Amino acid sequence: MKIVIKTKVESSLADVERKFDRNLFVKLSPLFPKLNLLRFDGIGKGGVTQLLLDFILFSQEWVSINTHSVSSSKGFYFIDVGKKLPFPLKNWRHHHIIYSEESTVIVDRISYSTRSLILDLLMYPAMWLMFYLRKLAYKKYFKE
């Protein structure tokens, strides 16, 4: 399944790149499941992000690695790929694209799959909403 969410923020491209850090990651965390950030190496190639997702009755680990990271005067992007994913996810790829037009635009391009197309479809509304709600967090964080 694929999800694409674009968000315009009131901040310079350089400021957005500088502030794409651990603090932002924490601000982007959904209300549920609760995320415990165990490791965040940043957005550079090879960077690892390790989470513990707390579902109240049980917890699951999530580990992603940044496979690409490119920066230029026109923008930057990085891609994180899931290496250890919580059930029922089988594949995860999150392409973070940030570029400048009249303002700075943050694009979250996500592709994920489970072992079942039906489950992929059932998860889609919750996944879409989780990333759509990031728009508010991005706008607030990059205004500070």
PDB file of C-alpha atoms in Angstrom:
ATOM      1  CA  MET A   1       0.000   0.000   0.000  1.00  0.00           C
ATOM      2  CA  LYS A   2       1.133   3.546  -0.651  1.00  0.00           C
ATOM      3  CA  ILE A   3       0.471   6.759   1.250  1.00  0.00           C
ATOM      4  CA  VAL A   4       1.643  10.242   0.236  1.00  0.00           C
ATOM      5  CA  ILE A   5       1.125  13.261   2.502  1.00  0.00           C
ATOM      6  CA  LYS A   6       2.494  16.750   1.683  1.00  0.00           C
ATOM      7  CA  THR A   7       2.871  19.497   4.277  1.00  0.00           C
ATOM      8  CA  LYS A   8       3.953  23.117   3.774  1.00  0.00           C
ATOM      9  CA  VAL A   9       5.813  24.623   6.726  1.00  0.00           C
ATOM     10  CA  GLU A  10       6.843  28.175   7.595  1.00  0.00           C
ATOM     11  CA  SER A  11      10.555  27.605   7.892  1.00  0.00           C
ATOM     12  CA  SER A  12      13.594  27.739   5.640  1.00  0.00           C
ATOM     13  CA  LEU A  13      14.903  24.603   3.990  1.00  0.00           C
ATOM     14  CA  ALA A  14      18.136  24.845   6.010  1.00  0.00           C
ATOM     15  CA  ASP A  15      16.204  25.199   9.272  1.00  0.00           C
ATOM     16  CA  VAL A  16      14.005  22.198   8.472  1.00  0.00           C
ATOM     17  CA  GLU A  17      17.045  20.058   7.664  1.00  0.00           C
ATOM     18  CA  ARG A  18      18.796  21.138  10.864  1.00  0.00           C
ATOM     19  CA  LYS A  19      15.709  20.398  12.977  1.00  0.00           C
ATOM     20  CA  PHE A  20      14.969  16.964  11.487  1.00  0.00           C
ATOM     21  CA  ASP A  21      16.213  15.385  14.697  1.00  0.00           C
ATOM     22  CA  ARG A  22      15.318  13.286  17.728  1.00  0.00           C
ATOM     23  CA  ASN A  23      13.078  16.054  19.127  1.00  0.00           C
ATOM     24  CA  LEU A  24      11.006  16.139  15.937  1.00  0.00           C
ATOM     25  CA  PHE A  25      10.706  12.363  15.950  1.00  0.00           C
ATOM     26  CA  VAL A  26       9.275  12.482  19.474  1.00  0.00           C
ATOM     27  CA  LYS A  27       6.808  15.250  18.483  1.00  0.00           C
ATOM     28  CA  LEU A  28       5.612  13.149  15.523  1.00  0.00           C
ATOM     29  CA  SER A  29       4.794  10.142  17.702  1.00  0.00           C
ATOM     30  CA  PRO A  30       1.141   9.083  17.536  1.00  0.00           C
ATOM     31  CA  LEU A  31      -1.079   8.906  20.611  1.00  0.00           C
ATOM     32  CA  PHE A  32      -1.349   5.135  20.165  1.00  0.00           C
ATOM     33  CA  PRO A  33       0.632   3.028  20.298  1.00  0.00           C
ATOM     34  CA  LYS A  34       2.961   4.838  22.671  1.00  0.00           C
ATOM     35  CA  LEU A  35       6.443   4.985  21.170  1.00  0.00           C
ATOM     36  CA  ASN A  36       9.569   4.658  23.271  1.00  0.00           C
ATOM     37  CA  LEU A  37      12.498   5.914  21.220  1.00  0.00           C
ATOM     38  CA  LEU A  38      15.430   3.651  22.089  1.00  0.00           C
ATOM     39  CA  ARG A  39      17.832   4.827  19.382  1.00  0.00           C
ATOM     40  CA  PHE A  40      17.896   7.592  16.787  1.00  0.00           C
ATOM     41  CA  ASP A  41      21.098   8.084  14.811  1.00  0.00           C
ATOM     42  CA  GLY A  42      19.741  10.917  12.668  1.00  0.00           C
ATOM     43  CA  ILE A  43      18.822  11.122   8.995  1.00  0.00           C
ATOM     44  CA  GLY A  44      22.180  10.223   7.461  1.00  0.00           C
ATOM     45  CA  LYS A  45      22.790   7.080   5.434  1.00  0.00           C
ATOM     46  CA  GLY A  46      23.216   4.094   7.735  1.00  0.00           C
ATOM     47  CA  GLY A  47      21.388   5.796  10.604  1.00  0.00           C
ATOM     48  CA  VAL A  48      19.343   3.436  12.757  1.00  0.00           C
ATOM     49  CA  THR A  49      16.045   4.167  14.476  1.00  0.00           C
ATOM     50  CA  GLN A  50      14.909   1.715  17.136  1.00  0.00           C
ATOM     51  CA  LEU A  51      11.495   1.926  18.791  1.00  0.00           C
ATOM     52  CA  LEU A  52       9.521   0.004  21.332  1.00  0.00           C
ATOM     53  CA  LEU A  53       5.794   0.221  20.556  1.00  0.00           C
ATOM     54  CA  ASP A  54       3.687  -0.079  23.700  1.00  0.00           C
ATOM     55  CA  PHE A  55       0.261  -1.583  22.974  1.00  0.00           C
ATOM     56  CA  ILE A  56      -0.612  -1.661  26.733  1.00  0.00           C
ATOM     57  CA  LEU A  57      -0.927  -5.472  26.964  1.00  0.00           C
ATOM     58  CA  PHE A  58       2.233  -6.143  24.959  1.00  0.00           C
ATOM     59  CA  SER A  59       5.154  -4.365  23.291  1.00  0.00           C
ATOM     60  CA  GLN A  60       6.832  -4.821  19.928  1.00  0.00           C
ATOM     61  CA  GLU A  61      10.160  -3.636  18.582  1.00  0.00           C
ATOM     62  CA  TRP A  62      10.666  -1.662  15.377  1.00  0.00           C
ATOM     63  CA  VAL A  63      14.082  -1.124  13.792  1.00  0.00           C
ATOM     64  CA  SER A  64      14.641   0.918  10.624  1.00  0.00           C
ATOM     65  CA  ILE A  65      17.818   1.819   8.775  1.00  0.00           C
ATOM     66  CA  ASN A  66      18.369   4.787   6.480  1.00  0.00           C
ATOM     67  CA  THR A  67      19.373   3.358   3.113  1.00  0.00           C
ATOM     68  CA  HIS A  68      19.691   6.701   1.301  1.00  0.00           C
ATOM     69  CA  SER A  69      20.371  10.282   2.373  1.00  0.00           C
ATOM     70  CA  VAL A  70      20.975  13.123  -0.094  1.00  0.00           C
ATOM     71  CA  SER A  71      21.157  16.884   0.423  1.00  0.00           C
ATOM     72  CA  SER A  72      21.468  19.727  -2.097  1.00  0.00           C
ATOM     73  CA  SER A  73      20.591  23.414  -2.337  1.00  0.00           C
ATOM     74  CA  LYS A  74      17.150  22.453  -3.687  1.00  0.00           C
ATOM     75  CA  GLY A  75      16.236  20.055  -0.905  1.00  0.00           C
ATOM     76  CA  PHE A  76      17.062  16.829   0.842  1.00  0.00           C
ATOM     77  CA  TYR A  77      15.656  13.380   1.267  1.00  0.00           C
ATOM     78  CA  PHE A  78      16.267  10.200   3.144  1.00  0.00           C
ATOM     79  CA  ILE A  79      14.714   6.762   3.017  1.00  0.00           C
ATOM     80  CA  ASP A  80      14.222   4.499   5.992  1.00  0.00           C
ATOM     81  CA  VAL A  81      13.528   0.813   5.473  1.00  0.00           C
ATOM     82  CA  GLY A  82      12.143  -1.496   8.135  1.00  0.00           C
ATOM     83  CA  LYS A  83      14.547  -4.215   9.239  1.00  0.00           C
ATOM     84  CA  LYS A  84      12.624  -5.506  12.267  1.00  0.00           C
ATOM     85  CA  LEU A  85       8.933  -4.737  12.063  1.00  0.00           C
ATOM     86  CA  PRO A  86       6.015  -5.261  14.414  1.00  0.00           C
ATOM     87  CA  PHE A  87       3.342  -7.763  13.492  1.00  0.00           C
ATOM     88  CA  PRO A  88       1.607  -7.687  11.039  1.00  0.00           C
ATOM     89  CA  LEU A  89       3.988  -5.564   8.923  1.00  0.00           C
ATOM     90  CA  LYS A  90       6.198  -7.430   6.484  1.00  0.00           C
ATOM     91  CA  ASN A  91       7.705  -4.513   4.506  1.00  0.00           C
ATOM     92  CA  TRP A  92       8.184  -0.819   5.256  1.00  0.00           C
ATOM     93  CA  ARG A  93       9.766   1.975   3.219  1.00  0.00           C
ATOM     94  CA  HIS A  94       9.405   5.638   4.169  1.00  0.00           C
ATOM     95  CA  HIS A  95      10.767   8.202   1.725  1.00  0.00           C
ATOM     96  CA  HIS A  96      11.088  11.609   3.415  1.00  0.00           C
ATOM     97  CA  ILE A  97      11.373  14.346   0.769  1.00  0.00           C
ATOM     98  CA  ILE A  98      11.893  17.982   1.707  1.00  0.00           C
ATOM     99  CA  TYR A  99      12.158  20.714  -0.906  1.00  0.00           C
ATOM    100  CA  SER A 100      11.633  24.425  -1.262  1.00  0.00           C
ATOM    101  CA  GLU A 101       9.153  26.118  -3.571  1.00  0.00           C
ATOM    102  CA  GLU A 102       7.527  29.303  -2.290  1.00  0.00           C
ATOM    103  CA  SER A 103       7.728  27.642   1.119  1.00  0.00           C
ATOM    104  CA  THR A 104       9.317  24.468   2.423  1.00  0.00           C
ATOM    105  CA  VAL A 105       7.389  21.286   1.664  1.00  0.00           C
ATOM    106  CA  ILE A 106       7.729  18.014   3.574  1.00  0.00           C
ATOM    107  CA  VAL A 107       6.550  14.906   1.751  1.00  0.00           C
ATOM    108  CA  ASP A 108       5.995  11.619   3.558  1.00  0.00           C
ATOM    109  CA  ARG A 109       5.863   8.842   0.951  1.00  0.00           C
ATOM    110  CA  ILE A 110       5.207   5.518   2.650  1.00  0.00           C
ATOM    111  CA  SER A 111       4.860   2.045   1.221  1.00  0.00           C
ATOM    112  CA  TYR A 112       4.057  -0.907   3.433  1.00  0.00           C
ATOM    113  CA  SER A 113       2.721  -4.412   3.207  1.00  0.00           C
ATOM    114  CA  THR A 114       1.632  -7.239   5.427  1.00  0.00           C
ATOM    115  CA  ARG A 115       1.269 -10.839   4.359  1.00  0.00           C
ATOM    116  CA  SER A 116      -2.318 -10.177   3.260  1.00  0.00           C
ATOM    117  CA  LEU A 117      -3.828  -7.672   0.841  1.00  0.00           C
ATOM    118  CA  ILE A 118      -6.997  -7.686   2.937  1.00  0.00           C
ATOM    119  CA  LEU A 119      -4.998  -6.728   6.038  1.00  0.00           C
ATOM    120  CA  ASP A 120      -3.140  -4.066   4.022  1.00  0.00           C
ATOM    121  CA  LEU A 121      -6.492  -2.544   3.091  1.00  0.00           C
ATOM    122  CA  LEU A 122      -7.852  -2.779   6.637  1.00  0.00           C
ATOM    123  CA  MET A 123      -4.771  -1.007   8.027  1.00  0.00           C
ATOM    124  CA  TYR A 124      -4.807   1.743   5.406  1.00  0.00           C
ATOM    125  CA  PRO A 125      -7.239   4.185   7.096  1.00  0.00           C
ATOM    126  CA  ALA A 126      -5.344   4.089  10.411  1.00  0.00           C
ATOM    127  CA  MET A 127      -1.967   4.416   8.688  1.00  0.00           C
ATOM    128  CA  TRP A 128      -3.186   7.299   6.530  1.00  0.00           C
ATOM    129  CA  LEU A 129      -4.640   9.101   9.559  1.00  0.00           C
ATOM    130  CA  MET A 130      -1.473   8.598  11.597  1.00  0.00           C
ATOM    131  CA  PHE A 131       0.617  10.290   8.893  1.00  0.00           C
ATOM    132  CA  TYR A 132      -1.985  12.935   8.082  1.00  0.00           C
ATOM    133  CA  LEU A 133      -1.933  14.047  11.731  1.00  0.00           C
ATOM    134  CA  ARG A 134       1.805  14.684  11.371  1.00  0.00           C
ATOM    135  CA  LYS A 135       0.872  17.783   9.364  1.00  0.00           C
ATOM    136  CA  LEU A 136      -0.170  19.542  12.584  1.00  0.00           C
ATOM    137  CA  ALA A 137       2.992  18.499  14.406  1.00  0.00           C
ATOM    138  CA  TYR A 138       5.224  19.592  11.495  1.00  0.00           C
ATOM    139  CA  LYS A 139       3.526  22.998  11.257  1.00  0.00           C
ATOM    140  CA  LYS A 140       3.809  23.622  14.999  1.00  0.00           C
ATOM    141  CA  TYR A 141       7.375  22.323  15.342  1.00  0.00           C
ATOM    142  CA  PHE A 142       8.759  24.337  12.441  1.00  0.00           C
ATOM    143  CA  LYS A 143       7.051  27.520  13.646  1.00  0.00           C
ATOM    144  CA  GLU A 144       8.869  27.404  17.008  1.00  0.00           C
TER     145      GLU A 144
END
